[in-house]
CSV table of C-alpha atoms in Angstrom, one decimal:
chain,number,residue,atom,x,y,z
A,1,MET,CA,35.7,12.1,-24.0
A,2,SER,CA,33.8,9.1,-23.4
A,3,SER,CA,29.9,8.6,-23.3
A,4,SER,CA,28.3,9.9,-20.1
A,5,VAL,CA,26.0,7.0,-19.8
A,6,VAL,CA,27.1,3.4,-19.3
A,7,ASP,CA,24.5,0.7,-19.7
A,8,PRO,CA,24.9,-1.8,-16.7
A,9,PRO,CA,24.2,-5.5,-17.4
A,10,ALA,CA,20.9,-6.8,-16.3
A,11,HIS,CA,20.8,-8.5,-12.9
A,12,PRO,CA,19.0,-11.9,-12.7
A,13,ARG,CA,17.0,-10.8,-9.7
A,14,ARG,CA,16.2,-7.3,-10.7
A,15,TRP,CA,12.4,-7.6,-10.9
A,16,ALA,CA,12.1,-9.1,-7.4
A,17,ALA,CA,14.5,-6.6,-6.2
A,18,LEU,CA,12.4,-3.9,-7.8
A,19,ALA,CA,9.4,-5.1,-5.8
A,20,VAL,CA,11.3,-4.9,-2.6
A,21,LEU,CA,12.7,-1.4,-3.4
A,22,SER,CA,9.1,-0.2,-4.2
A,23,LEU,CA,7.9,-1.6,-0.7
A,24,THR,CA,10.7,0.5,1.0
A,25,LEU,CA,9.2,3.5,-0.9
A,26,VAL,CA,5.8,2.8,0.3
A,27,ALA,CA,7.0,2.5,3.9
A,28,VAL,CA,8.6,5.9,3.5
A,29,THR,CA,5.8,7.7,1.7
A,30,LEU,CA,3.2,6.0,3.9
A,31,ASP,CA,4.5,8.1,7.0
A,32,ASN,CA,3.7,11.4,5.3
A,33,SER,CA,0.3,10.6,4.0
A,34,VAL,CA,-0.7,9.0,7.5
A,35,LEU,CA,0.3,12.2,9.2
A,36,ASN,CA,-1.8,14.3,6.9
A,37,THR,CA,-4.8,12.4,8.4
A,38,ALA,CA,-3.7,12.6,11.9
A,39,LEU,CA,-2.9,16.4,12.0
A,40,PRO,CA,-6.3,17.5,13.6
A,41,SER,CA,-5.8,14.7,16.2
A,42,LEU,CA,-2.3,15.8,16.9
A,43,ALA,CA,-3.4,19.5,17.2
A,44,HIS,CA,-6.0,18.4,19.9
A,45,ALA,CA,-3.9,15.7,21.8
A,46,LEU,CA,-0.6,17.8,21.9
A,47,LYS,CA,-2.1,21.3,21.8
A,48,ALA,CA,-0.2,22.0,18.7
A,49,SER,CA,-0.7,25.3,16.9
A,50,THR,CA,-0.8,25.5,13.1
A,51,SER,CA,2.9,26.5,13.1
A,52,ASP,CA,3.7,23.4,15.2
A,53,LEU,CA,1.7,21.3,12.7
A,54,GLN,CA,3.7,22.8,9.9
A,55,TRP,CA,7.0,22.0,11.7
A,56,ILE,CA,5.8,18.5,12.6
A,57,THR,CA,5.3,17.9,8.9
A,58,ASP,CA,8.1,20.0,7.6
A,59,ALA,CA,10.8,18.7,10.1
A,60,TYR,CA,10.7,15.4,8.4
A,61,THR,CA,10.9,16.8,4.8
A,62,LEU,CA,13.2,19.6,5.8
A,63,VAL,CA,15.9,17.2,7.1
A,64,PHE,CA,15.2,14.7,4.4
A,65,ALA,CA,15.7,17.3,1.7
A,66,SER,CA,18.8,18.9,3.4
A,67,ALA,CA,20.5,15.6,4.0
A,68,LEU,CA,19.8,13.9,0.8
A,69,ILE,CA,22.8,15.0,-1.4
A,70,LEU,CA,25.1,14.1,1.5
A,71,ALA,CA,23.3,10.9,2.1
A,72,GLY,CA,23.5,9.9,-1.6
A,73,THR,CA,27.3,10.6,-1.5
A,74,LEU,CA,27.7,8.5,1.5
A,75,GLY,CA,25.5,5.8,0.3
A,76,ALA,CA,27.6,5.4,-2.7
A,77,ARG,CA,30.8,5.2,-0.7
A,78,LEU,CA,29.1,2.7,1.8
A,79,GLY,CA,27.3,0.7,-0.9
A,80,SER,CA,23.6,1.5,-1.8
A,81,ARG,CA,22.3,-1.6,-0.1
A,82,THR,CA,24.2,-0.8,3.0
A,83,ALA,CA,22.8,2.7,3.0
A,84,LEU,CA,19.3,1.5,2.3
A,85,LEU,CA,19.4,-1.0,5.3
A,86,GLY,CA,20.9,1.7,7.7
A,87,GLY,CA,18.3,4.3,6.6
A,88,LEU,CA,15.4,2.0,7.1
A,89,ALA,CA,16.7,1.0,10.6
A,90,VAL,CA,17.1,4.7,11.6
A,91,PHE,CA,13.6,5.6,10.1
A,92,GLY,CA,11.9,2.6,12.0
A,93,GLY,CA,13.6,3.5,15.3
A,94,GLY,CA,12.7,7.2,14.9
A,95,SER,CA,9.2,6.2,14.3
A,96,ALA,CA,8.8,4.1,17.5
A,97,ILE,CA,10.3,6.9,19.7
A,98,ALA,CA,8.1,9.7,17.9
A,99,ALA,CA,5.0,7.6,18.9
A,100,LEU,CA,6.0,8.2,22.5
A,101,SER,CA,6.2,12.0,22.3
A,102,GLY,CA,4.6,14.1,24.8
A,103,SER,CA,4.8,17.6,23.3
A,104,PRO,CA,5.0,19.2,19.8
A,105,GLY,CA,8.8,19.8,20.4
A,106,GLN,CA,9.6,16.1,21.1
A,107,LEU,CA,7.6,15.0,18.0
A,108,ILE,CA,9.3,17.5,15.8
A,109,ALA,CA,12.7,16.4,16.9
A,110,TRP,CA,12.0,12.6,16.3
A,111,ARG,CA,10.3,13.5,12.8
A,112,ALA,CA,13.7,15.1,12.1
A,113,VAL,CA,15.4,11.8,12.9
A,114,MET,CA,13.0,9.9,10.7
A,115,GLY,CA,13.8,12.3,7.9
A,116,LEU,CA,17.5,11.6,8.4
A,117,GLY,CA,16.7,7.9,7.9
A,118,ALA,CA,14.6,8.4,4.9
A,119,ALA,CA,17.3,10.6,3.3
A,120,PHE,CA,19.4,7.4,3.0
A,121,VAL,CA,16.6,5.3,1.7
A,122,MET,CA,15.2,7.3,-1.3
A,123,PRO,CA,18.5,7.8,-3.3
A,124,ALA,CA,19.6,4.4,-2.5
A,125,THR,CA,16.5,2.7,-4.1
A,126,LEU,CA,16.9,4.7,-7.4
A,127,ALA,CA,20.6,4.2,-7.5
A,128,ILE,CA,20.1,0.4,-7.2
A,129,ILE,CA,17.5,0.5,-10.0
A,130,VAL,CA,20.0,2.3,-12.2
A,131,ARG,CA,22.7,-0.2,-11.5
A,132,ILE,CA,20.8,-3.3,-12.0
A,133,PHE,CA,18.4,-2.6,-15.0
A,134,PRO,CA,19.8,-2.0,-18.5
A,135,ALA,CA,18.6,1.2,-20.2
A,136,HIS,CA,15.9,-0.4,-22.3
A,137,GLU,CA,14.0,-1.6,-19.3
A,138,ARG,CA,14.4,1.4,-17.0
A,139,PRO,CA,11.3,3.3,-18.1
A,140,LYS,CA,9.2,0.2,-16.9
A,141,ALA,CA,11.3,0.1,-13.7
A,142,PHE,CA,11.0,3.9,-13.0
A,143,GLY,CA,7.2,3.7,-13.8
A,144,ALA,CA,6.7,0.8,-11.2
A,145,TRP,CA,8.8,2.8,-8.7
A,146,SER,CA,6.6,6.0,-9.2
A,147,ALA,CA,3.4,3.9,-9.0
A,148,ALA,CA,4.6,2.7,-5.5
A,149,ALA,CA,4.6,6.4,-4.5
A,150,GLY,CA,1.0,6.5,-5.4
A,151,ILE,CA,0.3,3.3,-3.5
A,152,GLY,CA,1.9,4.9,-0.4
A,153,VAL,CA,-0.3,7.8,-0.6
A,154,LEU,CA,-3.3,5.7,-1.1
A,155,VAL,CA,-2.5,3.3,1.8
A,156,GLY,CA,-1.5,6.0,4.2
A,157,PRO,CA,-4.6,8.1,4.7
A,158,VAL,CA,-7.0,5.1,4.7
A,159,THR,CA,-4.6,3.4,7.2
A,160,GLY,CA,-4.3,6.4,9.2
A,161,GLY,CA,-8.1,7.0,9.3
A,162,ALA,CA,-8.8,3.5,10.3
A,163,LEU,CA,-6.2,3.6,13.1
A,164,LEU,CA,-7.4,6.8,14.4
A,165,GLU,CA,-11.0,5.5,14.6
A,166,HIS,CA,-9.8,3.1,17.3
A,167,PHE,CA,-6.4,4.1,18.6
A,168,ALA,CA,-4.5,7.3,19.4
A,169,TRP,CA,-2.5,9.5,17.0
A,170,SER,CA,0.7,7.5,18.1
A,171,SER,CA,-0.6,4.6,16.0
A,172,ALA,CA,0.2,6.7,12.9
A,173,PHE,CA,3.8,6.0,14.0
A,174,TRP,CA,3.8,2.6,15.3
A,175,ILE,CA,2.5,1.3,12.0
A,176,ASN,CA,6.0,2.0,10.4
A,177,VAL,CA,7.8,-0.5,12.8
A,178,PRO,CA,6.4,-3.7,11.3
A,179,LEU,CA,6.6,-2.3,7.9
A,180,VAL,CA,10.2,-1.5,8.2
A,181,ALA,CA,11.2,-4.8,9.9
A,182,PHE,CA,9.6,-6.5,6.9
A,183,ALA,CA,11.4,-4.3,4.5
A,184,ILE,CA,14.7,-5.0,5.9
A,185,ALA,CA,14.1,-8.6,5.9
A,186,ALA,CA,13.2,-8.4,2.2
A,187,VAL,CA,16.1,-6.3,1.2
A,188,LEU,CA,18.6,-8.8,2.8
A,189,ALA,CA,16.8,-11.6,1.0
A,190,LEU,CA,16.2,-10.2,-2.5
A,191,VAL,CA,18.2,-7.0,-3.2
A,192,PRO,CA,21.8,-7.7,-4.6
A,193,PRO,CA,24.6,-5.8,-3.1
A,194,VAL,CA,25.8,-2.8,-5.2
A,195,PRO,CA,29.6,-2.2,-5.2
A,196,ALA,CA,30.7,0.8,-3.2
A,197,VAL,CA,32.1,3.8,-5.3
A,198,ARG,CA,35.6,4.9,-4.5
A,199,GLY,CA,36.0,8.6,-4.4
A,200,GLY,CA,38.2,11.5,-3.1
A,201,ARG,CA,37.6,13.5,0.1
A,202,LEU,CA,34.0,13.9,1.3
A,203,ASP,CA,32.7,17.4,0.6
A,204,LEU,CA,31.6,18.2,4.2
A,205,LEU,CA,31.6,22.0,3.5
A,206,GLY,CA,29.3,21.6,0.6
A,207,ALA,CA,26.9,19.5,2.7
A,208,LEU,CA,27.1,22.1,5.5
A,209,LEU,CA,26.3,24.9,3.3
A,210,SER,CA,23.5,23.3,1.4
A,211,THR,CA,21.9,22.2,4.7
A,212,ALA,CA,22.0,25.6,6.3
A,213,ALA,CA,20.6,27.3,3.2
A,214,VAL,CA,17.6,25.1,3.1
A,215,ALA,CA,16.9,25.5,6.8
A,216,ALA,CA,17.2,29.3,6.7
A,217,LEU,CA,14.9,29.5,3.7
A,218,VAL,CA,12.2,27.3,5.0
A,219,ASP,CA,12.2,28.7,8.5
A,220,ALA,CA,12.0,32.3,7.0
A,221,VAL,CA,8.9,31.2,4.9
A,222,ILE,CA,7.0,29.4,7.9
A,223,GLN,CA,7.6,32.0,10.6
A,224,ALA,CA,7.0,35.1,8.2
A,225,PRO,CA,3.2,35.3,9.1
A,226,ALA,CA,3.9,35.6,12.8
A,227,ARG,CA,7.1,37.8,12.5
A,228,GLY,CA,6.0,39.7,9.6
A,229,TRP,CA,7.4,39.6,5.9
A,230,ALA,CA,9.3,42.7,6.5
A,231,ASP,CA,10.6,41.8,9.9
A,232,THR,CA,14.4,42.1,10.4
A,233,VAL,CA,14.7,38.4,11.2
A,234,THR,CA,12.6,37.3,8.3
A,235,LEU,CA,14.6,39.4,5.8
A,236,GLY,CA,17.8,38.3,7.5
A,237,GLU,CA,17.0,34.7,7.1
A,238,PHE,CA,16.2,35.3,3.5
A,239,GLY,CA,19.4,37.1,3.0
A,240,LEU,CA,21.3,34.4,4.8
A,241,ALA,CA,19.7,31.8,2.5
A,242,LEU,CA,20.8,33.6,-0.6
A,243,VAL,CA,24.3,34.1,0.6
A,244,LEU,CA,24.6,30.5,1.6
A,245,VAL,CA,23.4,29.4,-1.8
A,246,ALA,CA,25.8,31.5,-3.6
A,247,ALA,CA,28.6,30.2,-1.3
A,248,PHE,CA,27.5,26.7,-2.1
A,249,VAL,CA,27.6,27.2,-5.9
A,250,TRP,CA,31.0,28.9,-5.7
A,251,TRP,CA,32.4,26.0,-3.6
A,252,GLN,CA,31.0,23.3,-5.9
A,253,ARG,CA,32.6,25.0,-8.9
A,254,ARG,CA,36.0,25.0,-7.4
A,255,SER,CA,35.8,21.6,-5.5
A,256,ALA,CA,37.7,18.7,-6.9
A,257,ALA,CA,35.0,16.2,-5.6
A,258,PRO,CA,31.6,18.2,-5.5
A,259,LEU,CA,28.6,17.0,-3.9
A,260,VAL,CA,26.6,18.1,-7.1
A,261,ARG,CA,27.6,18.5,-10.7
A,262,LEU,CA,26.2,21.9,-11.2
A,263,ASP,CA,27.0,21.8,-14.9
A,264,LEU,CA,24.0,19.4,-15.3
A,265,PHE,CA,21.7,22.3,-14.7
A,266,ALA,CA,23.1,24.0,-17.8
A,267,ASN,CA,21.5,21.2,-19.8
A,268,ARG,CA,17.9,22.3,-20.5
A,269,THR,CA,16.5,18.8,-20.6
A,270,PHE,CA,17.8,18.2,-17.1
A,271,ALA,CA,16.8,21.7,-15.8
A,272,VAL,CA,13.2,21.6,-17.3
A,273,ALA,CA,12.7,18.0,-15.7
A,274,ALA,CA,14.0,19.0,-12.4
A,275,LEU,CA,11.9,22.2,-12.3
A,276,SER,CA,8.8,20.4,-13.3
A,277,LEU,CA,9.3,18.0,-10.4
A,278,ALA,CA,9.8,20.6,-8.0
A,279,VAL,CA,6.6,22.6,-9.1
A,280,VAL,CA,4.3,19.6,-9.0
A,281,PHE,CA,5.5,18.6,-5.6
A,282,PHE,CA,5.2,22.2,-4.4
A,283,VAL,CA,1.6,22.4,-5.4
A,284,LEU,CA,0.9,18.9,-4.2
A,285,PHE,CA,2.2,19.0,-0.7
A,286,GLY,CA,0.9,22.5,-0.1
A,287,THR,CA,-2.6,21.5,-1.3
A,288,LEU,CA,-2.9,18.3,0.6
A,289,PHE,CA,-1.8,19.8,4.0
A,290,GLU,CA,-4.7,22.3,3.8
A,291,LEU,CA,-7.3,19.8,2.3
A,292,SER,CA,-7.0,17.4,5.3
A,293,GLN,CA,-8.1,20.2,7.7
A,294,TYR,CA,-10.8,21.3,5.2
A,295,LEU,CA,-12.2,17.6,5.2
A,296,GLN,CA,-12.1,17.0,9.0
A,297,LEU,CA,-12.8,20.4,10.5
A,298,VAL,CA,-15.0,22.2,7.9
A,299,HIS,CA,-16.9,19.1,6.8
A,300,GLY,CA,-16.6,17.3,10.0
A,301,TYR,CA,-15.5,14.0,8.4
A,302,SER,CA,-13.9,11.3,10.5
A,303,PRO,CA,-10.2,10.7,10.1
A,304,LEU,CA,-11.1,7.5,8.1
A,305,VAL,CA,-13.5,9.3,5.7
A,306,ALA,CA,-10.9,12.1,5.4
A,307,GLY,CA,-8.3,9.5,4.4
A,308,LEU,CA,-10.5,8.1,1.8
A,309,GLY,CA,-10.4,11.5,0.3
A,310,ALA,CA,-7.0,10.9,-1.0
A,311,MET,CA,-7.9,7.7,-2.7
A,312,PRO,CA,-8.9,9.3,-6.1
A,313,PHE,CA,-5.5,11.1,-6.2
A,314,ALA,CA,-3.6,8.0,-5.2
A,315,VAL,CA,-5.3,5.6,-7.7
A,316,ALA,CA,-5.1,8.1,-10.5
A,317,MET,CA,-1.3,8.6,-9.7
A,318,ALA,CA,-0.5,4.9,-9.5
A,319,THR,CA,-2.4,4.3,-12.8
A,320,THR,CA,-0.8,6.8,-14.9
A,321,SER,CA,2.8,6.3,-13.3
A,322,ALA,CA,2.5,2.6,-14.4
A,323,THR,CA,1.4,3.6,-18.0
A,324,SER,CA,3.6,6.7,-18.4
A,325,PRO,CA,6.2,4.9,-20.4
A,326,LEU,CA,3.4,4.3,-23.1
A,327,ILE,CA,2.4,7.8,-23.0
A,328,SER,CA,6.0,9.1,-23.2
A,329,ARG,CA,6.5,7.1,-26.3
A,330,ARG,CA,3.6,8.8,-28.1
A,331,LEU,CA,4.1,12.4,-26.9
A,332,GLY,CA,7.7,12.3,-26.0
A,333,THR,CA,9.1,13.6,-22.7
A,334,ARG,CA,8.4,17.1,-23.0
A,335,GLY,CA,4.9,16.6,-24.3
A,336,THR,CA,4.3,14.2,-21.3
A,337,LEU,CA,5.6,16.6,-18.8
A,338,ALA,CA,3.4,19.6,-20.3
A,339,LEU,CA,0.3,17.4,-20.3
A,340,GLY,CA,0.9,16.3,-16.7
A,341,LEU,CA,1.2,19.9,-15.6
A,342,PHE,CA,-1.9,21.1,-17.5
A,343,LEU,CA,-3.9,18.2,-15.8
A,344,ALA,CA,-2.5,19.4,-12.3
A,345,THR,CA,-3.6,22.9,-13.3
A,346,ALA,CA,-7.1,21.8,-14.0
A,347,GLY,CA,-7.4,19.8,-10.8
A,348,LEU,CA,-6.2,22.8,-8.8
A,349,LEU,CA,-8.8,25.0,-10.5
A,350,VAL,CA,-11.6,22.5,-9.6
A,351,LEU,CA,-10.3,22.7,-6.0
A,352,ALA,CA,-10.2,26.4,-6.1
A,353,ALA,CA,-13.9,26.4,-6.7
A,354,THR,CA,-14.4,24.6,-3.4
A,355,GLY,CA,-16.9,26.1,-0.8
A,356,VAL,CA,-18.0,25.5,2.6
A,357,HIS,CA,-20.9,23.1,1.3
A,358,THR,CA,-19.0,21.6,-1.7
A,359,GLU,CA,-20.0,17.9,-2.0
A,360,PHE,CA,-17.2,15.3,-1.4
A,361,TRP,CA,-17.4,14.0,-5.0
A,362,GLN,CA,-16.4,17.4,-6.5
A,363,VAL,CA,-13.3,17.4,-4.2
A,364,ALA,CA,-12.5,13.9,-5.4
A,365,ILE,CA,-12.6,15.0,-9.0
A,366,GLY,CA,-10.1,17.7,-8.3
A,367,THR,CA,-7.7,15.5,-6.5
A,368,GLY,CA,-8.1,12.7,-9.0
A,369,ILE,CA,-7.3,15.0,-11.9
A,370,ILE,CA,-4.1,16.3,-10.0
A,371,GLY,CA,-3.1,12.6,-9.4
A,372,LEU,CA,-3.4,11.8,-13.2
A,373,GLY,CA,-1.1,14.7,-13.9
A,374,MET,CA,1.4,14.1,-11.1
A,375,GLY,CA,1.7,10.2,-12.1
A,376,MET,CA,2.1,11.1,-15.7
A,377,MET,CA,5.2,13.2,-14.9
A,378,MET,CA,7.1,11.4,-12.2
A,379,ALA,CA,8.6,8.6,-14.1
A,380,PRO,CA,9.8,10.6,-17.3
A,381,ALA,CA,11.1,13.4,-15.3
A,382,SER,CA,13.1,10.9,-12.9
A,383,LEU,CA,14.4,9.2,-15.9
A,384,GLN,CA,15.7,12.6,-17.4
A,385,ILE,CA,17.4,13.4,-14.2
A,386,SER,CA,18.9,9.9,-13.3
A,387,GLY,CA,19.7,9.2,-16.9
A,388,SER,CA,22.0,12.3,-17.2
A,389,VAL,CA,25.0,10.7,-15.5
A,390,PRO,CA,27.2,7.4,-15.7
A,391,ALA,CA,26.0,4.5,-13.7
A,392,ARG,CA,28.8,5.2,-11.1
A,393,PHE,CA,27.2,8.4,-10.2
A,394,ALA,CA,23.6,7.1,-10.0
A,395,SER,CA,23.4,7.8,-6.1
A,396,MET,CA,24.3,11.5,-6.7
A,397,ALA,CA,21.7,11.7,-9.5
A,398,SER,CA,19.1,9.9,-7.5
A,399,ALA,CA,19.9,12.2,-4.5
A,400,LEU,CA,19.3,15.2,-6.8
A,401,ASN,CA,16.1,13.6,-8.1
A,402,SER,CA,14.8,13.2,-4.4
A,403,VAL,CA,16.0,16.6,-3.1
A,404,ILE,CA,14.3,18.5,-5.9
A,405,ARG,CA,10.9,16.8,-5.1
A,406,GLU,CA,11.3,17.1,-1.4
A,407,LEU,CA,12.5,20.6,-1.3
A,408,GLY,CA,9.6,21.5,-3.6
A,409,GLY,CA,7.2,19.7,-1.1
A,410,VAL,CA,8.7,21.4,1.9
A,411,LEU,CA,8.4,24.8,0.3
A,412,GLY,CA,4.9,24.0,-0.9
A,413,ILE,CA,3.7,23.4,2.7
A,414,ALA,CA,5.6,26.5,4.0
A,415,VAL,CA,4.5,29.1,1.2
A,416,LEU,CA,1.0,27.8,0.5
A,417,GLY,CA,0.4,27.3,4.2
A,418,THR,CA,1.6,30.8,4.8
A,419,VAL,CA,-0.8,32.2,2.2
A,420,VAL,CA,-3.8,30.3,3.5
A,421,SER,CA,-2.8,31.3,7.2
A,422,SER,CA,-2.4,35.0,6.2
A,423,ALA,CA,-5.7,35.0,4.3
A,424,TYR,CA,-7.5,33.4,7.0
A,425,ARG,CA,-6.3,35.8,9.6
A,426,SER,CA,-7.0,38.8,7.4
A,427,ALA,CA,-10.7,37.4,6.8
A,428,VAL,CA,-11.4,36.7,10.5
A,429,GLY,CA,-9.5,39.9,12.1
A,430,THR,CA,-9.7,40.4,15.7
A,431,ASP,CA,-13.4,40.1,16.3
A,432,LEU,CA,-13.4,36.4,17.3
A,433,GLY,CA,-10.5,36.6,19.6
A,434,PRO,CA,-8.7,33.1,19.7
A,435,ALA,CA,-10.7,32.1,16.7
A,436,GLY,CA,-8.6,34.4,14.6
A,437,THR,CA,-5.4,32.4,15.0
A,438,ASP,CA,-6.2,29.3,12.9
A,439,LEU,CA,-9.0,26.8,12.2
A,440,PRO,CA,-8.1,24.2,14.8
A,441,THR,CA,-8.0,26.9,17.4
A,442,ALA,CA,-11.4,28.3,16.2
A,443,HIS,CA,-13.1,24.9,16.5
A,444,GLY,CA,-11.5,24.3,20.0
A,445,PHE,CA,-12.5,27.8,21.1
A,446,ALA,CA,-16.1,27.4,19.9
A,447,ALA,CA,-16.4,24.2,22.0
A,448,THR,CA,-16.3,26.3,25.2
A,449,LEU,CA,-19.0,28.7,24.0
A,450,PRO,CA,-22.7,28.5,24.2
A,451,ALA,CA,-24.4,26.8,21.2
A,452,ALA,CA,-25.4,29.9,19.4
A,453,GLN,CA,-22.1,31.7,19.8
A,454,ALA,CA,-20.3,28.5,18.9
A,455,GLN,CA,-22.3,28.2,15.6
A,456,HIS,CA,-21.5,31.7,14.7
A,457,VAL,CA,-17.7,31.4,15.4
A,458,ILE,CA,-17.6,28.1,13.4
A,459,ALA,CA,-19.4,29.6,10.5
A,460,VAL,CA,-17.1,32.5,10.2
A,461,ALA,CA,-14.0,30.5,10.7
A,462,ASP,CA,-15.0,27.7,8.2
A,463,GLN,CA,-15.9,30.3,5.5
A,464,ALA,CA,-12.6,32.3,6.1
A,465,PHE,CA,-10.5,29.1,5.9
A,466,THR,CA,-12.4,27.7,2.7
A,467,ASP,CA,-11.8,31.1,1.0
A,468,ALA,CA,-8.2,31.1,2.1
A,469,MET,CA,-7.7,27.5,0.7
A,470,SER,CA,-9.2,28.5,-2.6
A,471,ARG,CA,-6.9,31.4,-2.9
A,472,GLY,CA,-4.0,29.0,-2.2
A,473,SER,CA,-5.3,26.7,-4.8
A,474,LEU,CA,-5.5,29.4,-7.5
A,475,ILE,CA,-1.9,30.4,-6.9
A,476,ALA,CA,-0.8,26.8,-7.1
A,477,ALA,CA,-2.8,26.5,-10.4
A,478,GLY,CA,-1.1,29.6,-11.7
A,479,LEU,CA,2.3,28.1,-10.9
A,480,ALA,CA,1.5,24.8,-12.6
A,481,LEU,CA,0.2,26.5,-15.7
A,482,VAL,CA,3.3,28.7,-16.1
A,483,MET,CA,5.5,25.7,-15.7
A,484,ALA,CA,3.6,23.8,-18.3
A,485,VAL,CA,3.9,26.6,-20.8
A,486,THR,CA,7.5,26.8,-20.1
A,487,VAL,CA,8.1,23.1,-20.7
A,488,LEU,CA,6.4,23.6,-24.2
A,489,LEU,CA,8.4,26.8,-25.0
A,490,VAL,CA,11.9,25.6,-23.9
A,491,ARG,CA,13.1,23.3,-26.5
A,492,PRO,CA,16.2,21.3,-25.2
A,493,ARG,CA,19.3,21.3,-27.3
A,494,LEU,CA,20.2,17.9,-26.2
A,495,THR,CA,18.6,14.6,-25.5
A,496,VAL,CA,19.4,12.7,-22.3
A,497,ALA,CA,21.9,10.5,-24.2
A,498,GLU,CA,23.7,13.5,-25.3
A,499,VAL,CA,24.2,15.3,-22.0
A,500,PRO,CA,28.0,16.0,-21.9
A,501,ALA,CA,30.2,14.5,-19.3
A,502,VAL,CA,31.5,16.9,-16.7
A,503,ARG,CA,34.7,18.6,-17.7
A,504,ARG,CA,36.5,17.3,-14.7
A,505,PRO,CA,38.5,14.1,-15.6
A,506,GLU,CA,37.9,12.5,-12.2
A,507,LEU,CA,34.2,12.5,-12.9
A,508,GLN,CA,34.3,11.0,-16.4
A,509,THR,CA,33.8,7.3,-16.9
A,510,ALA,CA,36.7,5.3,-18.2
């Protein structure tokens, strides 16, 4: 049996290409962070409920996560650069049409289209990096790629806030059009073509099963507060998701050309890295979704100031992402992952202590510590995942890397959003009428009342939401802490270089 990892030759334009690939990542991540700042404006302009806001956010990440594995497979067959260009075109076109939406339903639909385009972008960037960088340079390349995600998060809220100071919410989508146009031109000029991978029949059944399983699971979690956790539909969707996952695993094990090499998850190194990424994106996306409403509604900050609230997180994340190869050399991958998760736990505990009158700098400390931890983890975890297969399967591994992160993010928004929403409704009860639905509705309802009544409604609603958000942060902190301890206790039997090739001959390298 041959080695599972083949070191490709260094491409002469690899560093210039890395800069362009990082730019495409900024363009994709910018959209999510811009949208977080725009959520209150969207709620007002489109009369969107909290459930609508969750779906406006989740439609993108749900389609993104669901389509990633299939997109990675198709991208490998088309050629990673071709897939990257096509994905950017769909993403940019979807952004332009989303800006013209007149209802939450229309915006949700076009956000889904944008997610489909982004699904081709993310695995293509990582696959190209694996194909053009030799193994000894890959930690630096992955560190720079991970830092670009921090830059996207940094630029997004501030840009979104500045735009919303002068323009409508649609500007948060129009901004993607020139960015995508420039990225496409730069890819054509500087990123080398990557040869397409020849393969057997496309596993359409596997793609259908995985997509349906993710959709059923996320819809069940998002709709559970309104339907009830014990509602027949909710339980039915959870059951359907479980059945679909089991069917997907069964099919992947018997398929001659599976979408996913499930035997990779039997390797502890791969499994721990994958689960760590899922957990940190779960707590991050879920926390930032609620934090945007807290800053703009409870504190009354403008979209620009609220956008600046993400700067400590993004700066810290970009800094530790760029330096994570040095940290990994000293602590090892396992130590680096554990330290990153402990830092994320500490930051979440700071946010859990947030009150209605908490100063901005205290919130900034919490988000900054979370950013330090997350930036420290991304590059080594991605290296563990993408380094576990031969170069010819880089697209599949890159898609797995992306789907793990995005699925963690979409479930974080759904689960923590549900926890906060349920706690808010329980605290407010039915005494305040429409204000008991969610925080944006409470502030809108208060605007129709006399000053004294409005002040009372806002005070009760803000306190209930802040307490609920603190509860969500505590749950997220507990999850991150459990994962950190798990990383330390689970000792991998193999290193990345020793991950065995899959037993199917057609998936082994020559």
